[in-house]
XYZ file of C-alpha atoms in Angstrom:
580
model
C 156.544 -313.995 -133.171
C 155.327 -310.233 -132.552
C 151.757 -309.660 -133.907
C 151.255 -307.097 -136.234
C 149.711 -304.008 -135.134
C 147.848 -301.693 -137.563
C 146.181 -298.620 -135.860
C 144.998 -295.192 -137.041
C 145.139 -293.808 -133.645
C 141.985 -295.300 -133.113
C 140.580 -297.468 -130.547
C 141.656 -301.083 -130.934
C 140.093 -303.805 -128.880
C 142.443 -306.012 -126.626
C 141.854 -309.374 -125.770
C 144.023 -310.833 -122.902
C 144.165 -314.638 -122.661
C 143.117 -316.006 -119.259
C 144.898 -318.617 -117.134
C 146.821 -319.249 -114.049
C 150.205 -318.389 -114.001
C 152.700 -320.180 -111.666
C 154.904 -318.501 -109.149
C 157.840 -318.805 -111.062
C 158.207 -318.121 -115.097
C 161.064 -319.508 -117.141
C 163.038 -316.346 -118.606
C 164.308 -316.032 -122.068
C 167.717 -317.293 -123.153
C 170.240 -315.845 -120.729
C 167.541 -313.784 -119.236
C 167.669 -315.369 -115.542
C 169.958 -318.208 -113.742
C 168.484 -321.506 -113.284
C 167.892 -322.191 -109.586
C 170.767 -324.170 -107.658
C 169.804 -327.301 -106.159
C 169.774 -325.743 -102.843
C 167.247 -323.183 -104.094
C 164.912 -325.821 -105.813
C 164.829 -327.607 -102.094
C 163.799 -324.203 -100.471
C 160.931 -323.792 -102.828
C 158.448 -325.545 -100.494
C 159.603 -323.534 -97.501
C 159.019 -320.441 -99.536
C 155.572 -321.330 -100.573
C 154.795 -321.998 -96.836
C 155.542 -318.303 -96.141
C 154.304 -316.099 -98.707
C 154.764 -312.461 -98.938
C 152.222 -310.196 -97.522
C 149.504 -309.183 -100.287
C 150.155 -306.090 -102.109
C 147.930 -303.067 -101.982
C 145.032 -302.881 -104.452
C 145.944 -306.060 -106.233
C 143.294 -308.771 -106.144
C 142.110 -311.530 -108.150
C 143.807 -313.751 -110.983
C 146.938 -312.609 -112.607
C 146.732 -311.160 -116.217
C 149.288 -312.462 -118.528
C 150.431 -309.285 -120.544
C 152.574 -308.877 -123.765
C 154.124 -305.860 -124.722
C 151.939 -305.774 -127.859
C 148.817 -305.997 -125.685
C 149.901 -303.014 -123.669
C 150.702 -300.840 -126.830
C 147.004 -301.735 -127.895
C 145.559 -300.810 -124.594
C 147.601 -297.628 -124.698
C 146.267 -296.744 -128.267
C 142.705 -297.437 -127.048
C 142.632 -295.909 -123.783
C 145.642 -293.732 -122.973
C 144.224 -290.395 -121.779
C 146.910 -288.223 -123.340
C 146.393 -289.930 -126.725
C 142.913 -289.659 -126.524
C 143.048 -285.717 -125.890
C 145.362 -285.408 -128.827
C 142.787 -287.195 -130.980
C 140.302 -285.107 -129.991
C 142.386 -281.833 -130.834
C 142.809 -283.151 -134.301
C 139.062 -283.503 -134.813
C 138.982 -280.070 -133.358
C 141.334 -278.813 -136.235
C 139.151 -280.485 -138.733
C 135.975 -278.701 -137.467
C 138.096 -275.484 -137.554
C 138.703 -275.904 -141.253
C 134.927 -276.570 -141.836
C 134.295 -273.294 -139.987
C 136.966 -271.513 -142.137
C 135.396 -272.715 -145.388
C 131.875 -271.364 -144.117
C 132.895 -267.878 -145.556
C 132.044 -269.462 -149.095
C 128.491 -270.622 -147.858
C 125.560 -268.933 -149.840
C 123.382 -266.672 -147.960
C 119.840 -266.042 -148.580
C 118.250 -262.898 -147.008
C 114.457 -262.584 -147.572
C 112.436 -259.456 -146.333
C 108.708 -258.760 -146.199
C 107.246 -255.716 -144.831
C 104.010 -253.473 -144.859
C 103.910 -249.711 -144.495
C 101.119 -247.297 -144.321
C 102.155 -243.732 -144.794
C 100.319 -240.328 -144.683
C 102.041 -237.189 -146.317
C 100.747 -233.894 -146.153
C 100.574 -232.170 -149.616
C 99.844 -228.301 -150.244
C 100.809 -228.240 -153.814
C 98.218 -228.478 -156.702
C 100.377 -230.804 -158.581
C 100.583 -233.040 -155.747
C 97.466 -235.131 -156.303
C 96.398 -234.844 -152.772
C 92.805 -235.171 -151.477
C 91.901 -233.306 -148.552
C 95.531 -231.949 -148.113
C 97.317 -235.581 -147.679
C 98.374 -238.526 -149.836
C 98.016 -241.728 -148.076
C 99.734 -244.773 -149.261
C 99.754 -248.406 -148.528
C 102.666 -250.632 -149.601
C 103.448 -254.243 -149.188
C 107.360 -254.830 -149.835
C 109.053 -258.012 -150.674
C 112.705 -258.765 -151.260
C 115.177 -261.641 -151.221
C 118.968 -261.247 -151.421
C 121.559 -263.766 -152.467
C 125.129 -263.184 -151.269
C 128.156 -265.335 -151.714
C 132.116 -265.328 -151.771
C 134.263 -266.745 -154.313
C 137.491 -268.486 -152.899
C 138.978 -268.094 -156.604
C 140.292 -264.496 -156.839
C 138.180 -263.246 -153.601
C 135.175 -262.072 -155.485
C 131.980 -261.206 -153.854
C 128.441 -261.506 -155.664
C 124.846 -260.184 -154.949
C 121.738 -261.218 -156.519
C 118.572 -259.241 -155.469
C 114.957 -259.326 -156.232
C 112.222 -257.020 -155.110
C 108.669 -256.755 -155.396
C 106.193 -253.996 -154.140
C 102.306 -253.763 -154.204
C 101.521 -249.677 -153.627
C 97.950 -248.533 -153.064
C 97.965 -244.888 -152.996
C 95.283 -241.767 -152.707
C 97.236 -239.719 -155.360
C 94.908 -238.645 -157.997
C 97.591 -238.013 -160.645
C 98.607 -241.767 -160.899
C 97.769 -243.527 -163.909
C 98.282 -247.221 -162.282
C 96.941 -247.578 -159.014
C 97.554 -250.100 -157.281
C 100.829 -250.349 -159.202
C 103.500 -253.444 -158.743
C 106.837 -252.599 -159.370
C 109.696 -255.316 -159.548
C 113.345 -255.341 -160.061
C 116.058 -258.182 -160.530
C 119.636 -257.304 -160.136
C 123.228 -258.689 -159.640
C 126.623 -257.206 -158.916
C 130.087 -258.602 -158.660
C 132.970 -256.828 -157.107
C 136.392 -258.512 -158.176
C 139.599 -256.858 -156.450
C 142.345 -256.452 -158.987
C 145.252 -255.723 -156.531
C 144.709 -255.992 -152.784
C 142.674 -258.932 -151.933
C 143.251 -260.680 -155.337
C 145.634 -263.318 -154.441
C 145.211 -263.454 -150.537
C 142.580 -261.944 -148.151
C 141.663 -262.550 -144.421
C 138.916 -265.162 -145.442
C 141.241 -267.319 -147.290
C 144.203 -266.410 -144.745
C 142.114 -267.948 -142.220
C 141.117 -271.185 -144.349
C 145.108 -271.750 -145.046
C 146.078 -271.196 -141.264
C 143.121 -273.532 -140.392
C 144.623 -276.107 -142.697
C 148.202 -275.742 -141.389
C 146.962 -275.931 -137.787
C 145.493 -279.205 -138.799
C 148.674 -280.329 -140.044
C 150.524 -279.120 -136.745
C 147.821 -281.073 -134.738
C 148.673 -284.249 -136.827
C 152.328 -284.058 -135.642
C 151.470 -283.136 -132.358
C 149.309 -286.452 -132.254
C 152.316 -288.533 -133.782
C 154.425 -286.885 -130.919
C 152.074 -287.889 -128.099
C 151.852 -291.339 -129.630
C 155.729 -291.906 -129.765
C 156.201 -290.393 -126.321
C 153.391 -292.580 -124.777
C 154.191 -295.720 -126.586
C 157.986 -295.275 -125.426
C 156.686 -294.713 -122.145
C 154.621 -297.928 -122.045
C 157.539 -299.927 -123.643
C 159.897 -298.607 -120.717
C 157.252 -299.090 -118.181
C 156.822 -302.824 -119.358
C 160.398 -303.696 -118.846
C 160.324 -302.197 -115.565
C 157.417 -304.564 -114.599
C 159.459 -307.439 -116.435
C 162.498 -306.536 -113.982
C 160.193 -306.078 -111.007
C 158.307 -309.373 -111.515
C 161.537 -311.546 -112.293
C 163.481 -309.537 -109.313
C 160.566 -310.563 -106.591
C 160.938 -313.970 -107.949
C 164.665 -314.394 -107.183
C 164.266 -312.497 -103.856
C 161.574 -314.965 -102.861
C 163.688 -318.037 -104.068
C 166.779 -316.319 -101.983
C 164.249 -316.021 -98.810
C 163.152 -319.796 -99.151
C 166.814 -320.610 -99.345
C 167.709 -318.956 -96.307
C 164.741 -320.009 -94.253
C 165.719 -323.745 -95.216
C 169.310 -322.958 -94.106
C 168.013 -321.715 -90.795
C 166.285 -325.059 -90.305
C 169.433 -327.038 -91.599
C 171.545 -325.102 -89.242
C 169.464 -325.757 -86.298
C 169.636 -329.594 -86.955
C 173.307 -329.633 -87.042
C 173.276 -327.576 -83.852
C 171.293 -330.382 -82.179
C 173.699 -332.756 -83.801
C 176.597 -330.986 -82.265
C 178.030 -330.187 -85.773
C 177.503 -326.360 -85.732
C 177.580 -323.657 -83.187
C 174.402 -321.781 -82.047
C 175.867 -318.519 -83.566
C 175.433 -320.159 -86.955
C 171.972 -320.249 -86.564
C 171.650 -316.469 -85.506
C 173.783 -315.883 -88.877
C 171.111 -317.632 -91.028
C 168.317 -316.057 -89.195
C 170.050 -312.498 -90.052
C 170.142 -313.526 -93.510
C 166.539 -314.216 -93.669
C 165.861 -310.751 -91.901
C 167.892 -309.294 -94.617
C 166.131 -311.134 -97.690
C 162.617 -310.397 -95.913
C 163.496 -306.748 -96.389
C 164.467 -307.252 -100.174
C 161.276 -309.052 -100.597
C 159.508 -305.967 -99.189
C 161.458 -303.681 -101.351
C 160.999 -305.647 -104.403
C 157.251 -306.061 -103.761
C 157.075 -302.082 -103.488
C 159.118 -301.873 -106.821
C 156.603 -304.324 -108.433
C 153.484 -302.428 -107.356
C 155.052 -299.230 -108.363
C 155.820 -300.540 -111.891
C 152.498 -302.074 -112.380
C 150.667 -298.746 -111.284
C 152.700 -296.842 -113.811
C 152.265 -299.345 -116.627
C 148.398 -299.376 -115.941
C 148.203 -295.498 -115.818
C 149.529 -295.503 -119.180
C 147.409 -298.206 -120.900
C 144.140 -297.818 -119.103
C 141.675 -294.683 -119.176
C 140.173 -294.952 -115.651
C 139.749 -297.220 -112.651
C 136.650 -298.924 -113.851
C 138.687 -301.259 -116.067
C 138.742 -304.833 -114.855
C 142.597 -305.001 -115.443
C 143.149 -302.172 -112.765
C 142.860 -304.169 -109.484
C 144.417 -307.584 -111.289
C 148.145 -308.209 -110.945
C 149.881 -308.208 -114.171
C 152.339 -310.820 -115.025
C 154.714 -310.301 -118.296
C 154.144 -312.949 -120.808
C 157.252 -314.458 -122.524
C 159.004 -311.055 -123.004
C 161.459 -311.104 -125.707
C 164.602 -309.156 -125.941
C 164.682 -306.381 -128.547
C 167.376 -306.851 -130.914
C 170.463 -304.288 -130.592
C 170.245 -301.565 -133.326
C 173.506 -301.622 -135.608
C 173.903 -298.235 -137.066
C 176.089 -295.077 -136.663
C 175.175 -291.484 -135.890
C 174.982 -290.159 -139.237
C 172.715 -292.935 -140.220
C 170.554 -292.303 -136.933
C 170.535 -288.663 -137.555
C 169.266 -289.089 -141.143
C 166.294 -291.114 -139.941
C 165.603 -288.796 -136.995
C 165.409 -285.587 -139.324
C 162.915 -287.406 -141.586
C 160.801 -289.010 -138.871
C 160.705 -286.938 -135.859
C 157.254 -285.279 -135.289
C 158.930 -282.157 -133.754
C 160.416 -281.410 -137.280
C 156.999 -281.649 -138.636
C 155.672 -279.243 -135.829
C 157.986 -276.754 -136.604
C 157.523 -276.936 -140.302
C 153.905 -276.523 -139.806
C 154.535 -273.383 -137.783
C 157.027 -271.963 -140.483
C 154.150 -272.546 -143.016
C 151.681 -270.721 -141.028
C 154.249 -267.878 -140.640
C 154.580 -267.813 -144.752
C 150.782 -267.324 -144.981
C 151.017 -264.356 -142.658
C 153.718 -262.898 -144.593
C 151.738 -263.396 -147.719
C 148.589 -261.672 -146.245
C 150.406 -258.676 -144.875
C 152.454 -258.179 -148.343
C 149.157 -258.206 -149.920
C 147.510 -255.666 -147.271
C 150.364 -253.360 -148.055
C 149.130 -252.970 -151.647
C 146.475 -250.070 -152.893
C 142.966 -251.309 -153.228
C 141.444 -251.492 -156.634
C 138.230 -253.151 -157.163
C 136.357 -253.666 -160.368
C 132.542 -253.562 -159.856
C 130.017 -254.713 -162.404
C 126.145 -254.577 -162.137
C 123.134 -255.440 -164.263
C 119.485 -254.854 -163.279
C 116.018 -255.533 -164.592
C 112.844 -253.548 -163.716
C 109.359 -254.499 -164.364
C 106.038 -252.583 -163.651
C 102.357 -253.331 -163.915
C 98.881 -252.139 -162.251
C 95.256 -251.287 -162.601
C 94.811 -248.428 -164.897
C 92.865 -245.311 -163.710
C 90.153 -244.461 -166.043
C 89.225 -240.921 -164.608
C 91.784 -238.401 -165.668
C 93.527 -236.623 -162.724
C 92.679 -233.331 -161.678
C 96.077 -231.834 -162.950
C 95.188 -232.608 -166.495
C 91.218 -231.949 -166.449
C 90.072 -228.684 -168.585
C 86.325 -227.540 -168.261
C 85.165 -226.412 -171.898
C 83.335 -223.410 -170.659
C 86.674 -222.008 -169.333
C 88.216 -222.547 -172.734
C 85.277 -220.589 -174.610
C 85.574 -217.912 -172.207
C 89.227 -217.434 -172.680
C 88.857 -217.502 -176.413
C 86.238 -214.673 -176.162
C 88.568 -212.578 -174.268
C 91.726 -213.408 -176.585
C 89.570 -212.267 -179.462
C 88.842 -208.883 -177.849
C 92.633 -208.405 -176.959
C 93.552 -209.507 -180.539
C 95.313 -212.687 -179.263
C 95.338 -215.950 -180.795
C 92.643 -218.453 -180.208
C 93.406 -221.126 -177.445
C 93.358 -224.545 -178.906
C 93.064 -227.226 -176.037
C 95.851 -229.677 -176.523
C 95.884 -233.638 -175.687
C 96.330 -234.134 -172.071
C 98.792 -236.848 -170.964
C 95.945 -238.469 -169.244
C 94.241 -239.162 -172.662
C 97.453 -240.800 -173.973
C 96.384 -244.753 -173.834
C 99.123 -246.800 -171.802
C 100.943 -249.588 -172.993
C 99.017 -252.953 -172.847
C 102.097 -254.691 -171.130
C 101.875 -252.140 -168.003
C 98.107 -253.240 -167.409
C 97.915 -256.314 -165.169
C 99.002 -257.822 -161.814
C 102.251 -259.169 -160.220
C 102.894 -261.847 -163.011
C 102.738 -259.006 -165.699
C 105.192 -257.143 -163.694
C 107.453 -260.186 -163.776
C 106.727 -260.865 -167.419
C 108.376 -257.131 -168.169
C 111.442 -258.157 -166.401
C 111.594 -261.469 -168.096
C 111.365 -259.549 -171.480
C 114.118 -257.224 -170.320
C 112.130 -253.931 -171.164
C 113.831 -251.782 -168.553
C 117.651 -252.911 -168.393
C 120.347 -250.858 -166.540
C 124.098 -251.847 -166.480
C 126.789 -250.365 -164.383
C 130.761 -250.586 -164.123
C 132.578 -248.950 -161.600
C 136.262 -248.960 -160.638
C 136.771 -248.329 -157.079
C 140.103 -247.286 -155.514
C 141.434 -246.913 -151.891
C 145.321 -245.702 -151.913
C 146.889 -245.477 -148.454
C 149.588 -242.941 -148.147
C 151.777 -244.812 -145.716
C 150.130 -248.310 -144.462
C 152.194 -248.479 -141.316
C 150.091 -251.324 -140.037
C 150.445 -253.625 -142.921
C 154.042 -252.890 -143.282
C 154.712 -253.399 -139.541
C 152.725 -256.593 -139.591
C 154.902 -257.598 -142.559
C 158.401 -256.950 -140.906
C 157.312 -258.667 -137.654
C 156.404 -261.893 -139.638
C 159.612 -261.847 -141.095
C 161.358 -261.506 -138.080
C 159.234 -264.457 -136.601
C 160.375 -266.568 -139.733
C 163.919 -265.888 -138.488
C 163.298 -266.877 -135.128
C 161.581 -270.040 -136.498
C 164.870 -270.803 -138.532
C 166.976 -270.141 -135.391
C 164.599 -272.835 -133.451
C 165.178 -275.275 -136.168
C 168.637 -275.249 -135.914
C 168.544 -275.517 -132.198
C 165.712 -278.395 -132.422
C 168.155 -280.220 -134.798
C 171.036 -279.802 -132.480
C 168.898 -281.076 -129.698
C 167.892 -284.070 -131.645
C 171.442 -285.207 -132.368
C 172.713 -284.788 -128.968
C 169.402 -287.102 -127.847
C 170.573 -289.658 -130.843
C 173.879 -289.652 -129.610
C 172.841 -290.178 -125.973
C 170.322 -292.735 -126.842
C 173.069 -294.464 -128.881
C 175.729 -294.291 -126.221
C 172.946 -295.665 -123.599
C 172.334 -298.747 -125.788
C 176.084 -299.583 -126.161
C 176.853 -299.208 -122.704
C 173.492 -301.107 -121.600
C 174.728 -304.037 -123.914
C 178.430 -303.986 -122.506
C 176.747 -303.748 -118.821
C 174.444 -306.874 -119.553
C 177.349 -308.881 -120.966
C 179.314 -308.078 -117.835
C 176.374 -308.658 -115.251
C 175.867 -311.899 -117.377
C 179.366 -313.081 -116.525
C 179.390 -311.855 -112.954
C 176.083 -313.706 -112.244
C 177.417 -317.060 -114.025
C 180.448 -316.761 -111.664
C 178.575 -316.190 -108.631
C 176.280 -319.166 -109.356
C 179.416 -321.414 -109.775
C 181.048 -319.847 -106.610
C 178.022 -320.558 -104.578
C 177.609 -324.026 -105.815
C 180.951 -324.617 -104.913
C 180.871 -323.139 -101.613
C 177.565 -325.161 -101.235
C 179.571 -328.276 -101.710
C 182.582 -327.106 -99.362
C 179.918 -326.504 -96.906
C 178.207 -329.761 -97.235
C 181.486 -331.669 -96.845
C 182.329 -329.494 -93.543
C 184.892 -327.688 -95.359
C 183.181 -324.106 -95.219
C 181.441 -322.058 -92.650
C 178.166 -320.637 -92.402
C 179.441 -317.167 -92.857
C 181.119 -317.879 -96.076
C 178.183 -319.658 -97.621
C 175.680 -316.903 -96.891
C 178.066 -314.252 -98.262
C 178.366 -316.443 -101.347
C 174.552 -316.241 -101.465
C 174.194 -312.687 -100.856
C 176.478 -311.945 -103.974
C 174.536 -314.593 -105.910
C 171.333 -312.711 -105.392
C 173.077 -309.265 -106.091
C 174.477 -310.636 -109.218
C 171.058 -311.794 -110.462
C 169.358 -308.591 -109.703
C 172.119 -306.584 -111.672
C 171.901 -308.751 -114.494
C 167.754 -308.296 -114.397
C 168.056 -304.620 -114.217
C 170.848 -304.654 -117.013
C 168.597 -306.529 -119.325
C 165.785 -304.175 -118.716
C 168.040 -301.107 -119.268
C 169.018 -302.560 -122.362
C 165.494 -303.166 -123.661
C 164.648 -299.756 -122.175
C 167.496 -297.872 -124.071
C 166.587 -299.649 -127.287
C 162.934 -297.986 -126.750
C 164.566 -294.651 -126.099
C 166.691 -294.857 -129.178
C 163.461 -295.847 -131.340
C 161.954 -292.666 -129.792
C 165.080 -290.368 -130.600
C 165.014 -291.740 -134.418
C 161.421 -291.453 -134.661
C 161.151 -295.171 -135.303
C 158.637 -295.928 -132.368
C 155.214 -295.933 -134.517
C 157.190 -298.025 -137.280
C 158.488 -300.636 -134.321
C 155.092 -301.191 -133.156
C 153.250 -301.307 -136.513
C 151.269 -298.165 -136.006
C 149.889 -296.051 -139.054
C 148.121 -292.699 -138.685
C 145.303 -292.033 -140.943
């Protein structure tokens, strides 16, 4: 019974049973003819003269079942491994596209020392300049929302400033600010933008690589199955050719004895030797065919030459013939259109085109963004006790001015209270913690709301991109029609190949059985002296040819069924392979 194979396109180990294998294997029912008594008597002669060793084949034979070959191909086939890596790369592309929504923290810290020339009396300058030393710190948190395409920003800044300006009432002073803003697109960019377009395209690309992996798996497993049946044919054909060669050599010995006894002419030995030479050629050809079949199968199911099986001969282990599928073209096409990965590849491409159209249609719209912001400010510092020079008034000067005002019949000057004499609020006196406390108490809030608009007059780029994507959609629809047509032609050809191969196998089996009976009859006639060496050898050649044709027809039928499975997309189900 075929073992159940459940794979996720991941590596599955293969354990091949070890053991010696005889030179001749029993075939399934109806697969190969039973050697005639003459063939059995020639077995020892064939063993005494084995064929020359095959190139690159050493060690004990390795029995190989079809399921084993499939497991090895899933685990080590290079095309499958490359396709699996492409699916992994596609998943990483999705992660990279989703990175647009990652939060970004932008801290900044700096120091600045400035010296500004001042010529004004109200500039608070000493020696004609004002010096300032500032330590600035800021941190910003920015992000992007996948819902609605909005962008937000949160900022916090804090500064410690020490200045030589004599007009300052807080020195040093520590201003701080905390603010945030959010920009929400209302038209262009609300339903689709470049960032979300990249995410959706990456996801559809991952679907595309999944379908491509499925396609590669189907192709490779179908090739493995066909190569396996080529190996079955080549192995059994070599056995039949070796058996025929042994019979021919035994015939040479028999004819030689009969020539000595005077029962045959010397030319009969030459005819038998000619037959041996012909079969030696067919054995050499069969060896070459077997080696080529082995190498093809090994290349499909092994990843490199370091594998222990690479140099060992492969022996098909009890291959079971596939059941001939019983379905018509309509049933086969229904399965093909739902299972073929090529349809999935095209559908993924069409999905990408639909995403492109959505983006270009969005970009053709005007841009209207609603921007809202809110900020809080804080301030604290060390109070300056000495009034600044700007607001300092000498009493003697005031007295002299009043004297002059009296003489001029003017009103007396009454000194007003200077701003420097007004006490500062207590919450402004302090350090960095007090500045933050003023933010927490929301003493100085600021709110803003803006409507930002951008109206393109023609926007030819977006309109042209949208028109081009619609043209590509029409092309893809045409490609789908073309693909479905090609699939139906492939299904029809595969179904016809199955039916024709089945008919050929039935006819080849009849021809082989008839040739066996004719050869056995001719052998009996020859042993009774009623036939000639020429007729016996001719019957033997016909029998070997019929055996070869039957073996080839059986292999062709199983290969045709494998091709039919691929045509209807059933290769993975046939081998119980599931993709995760």
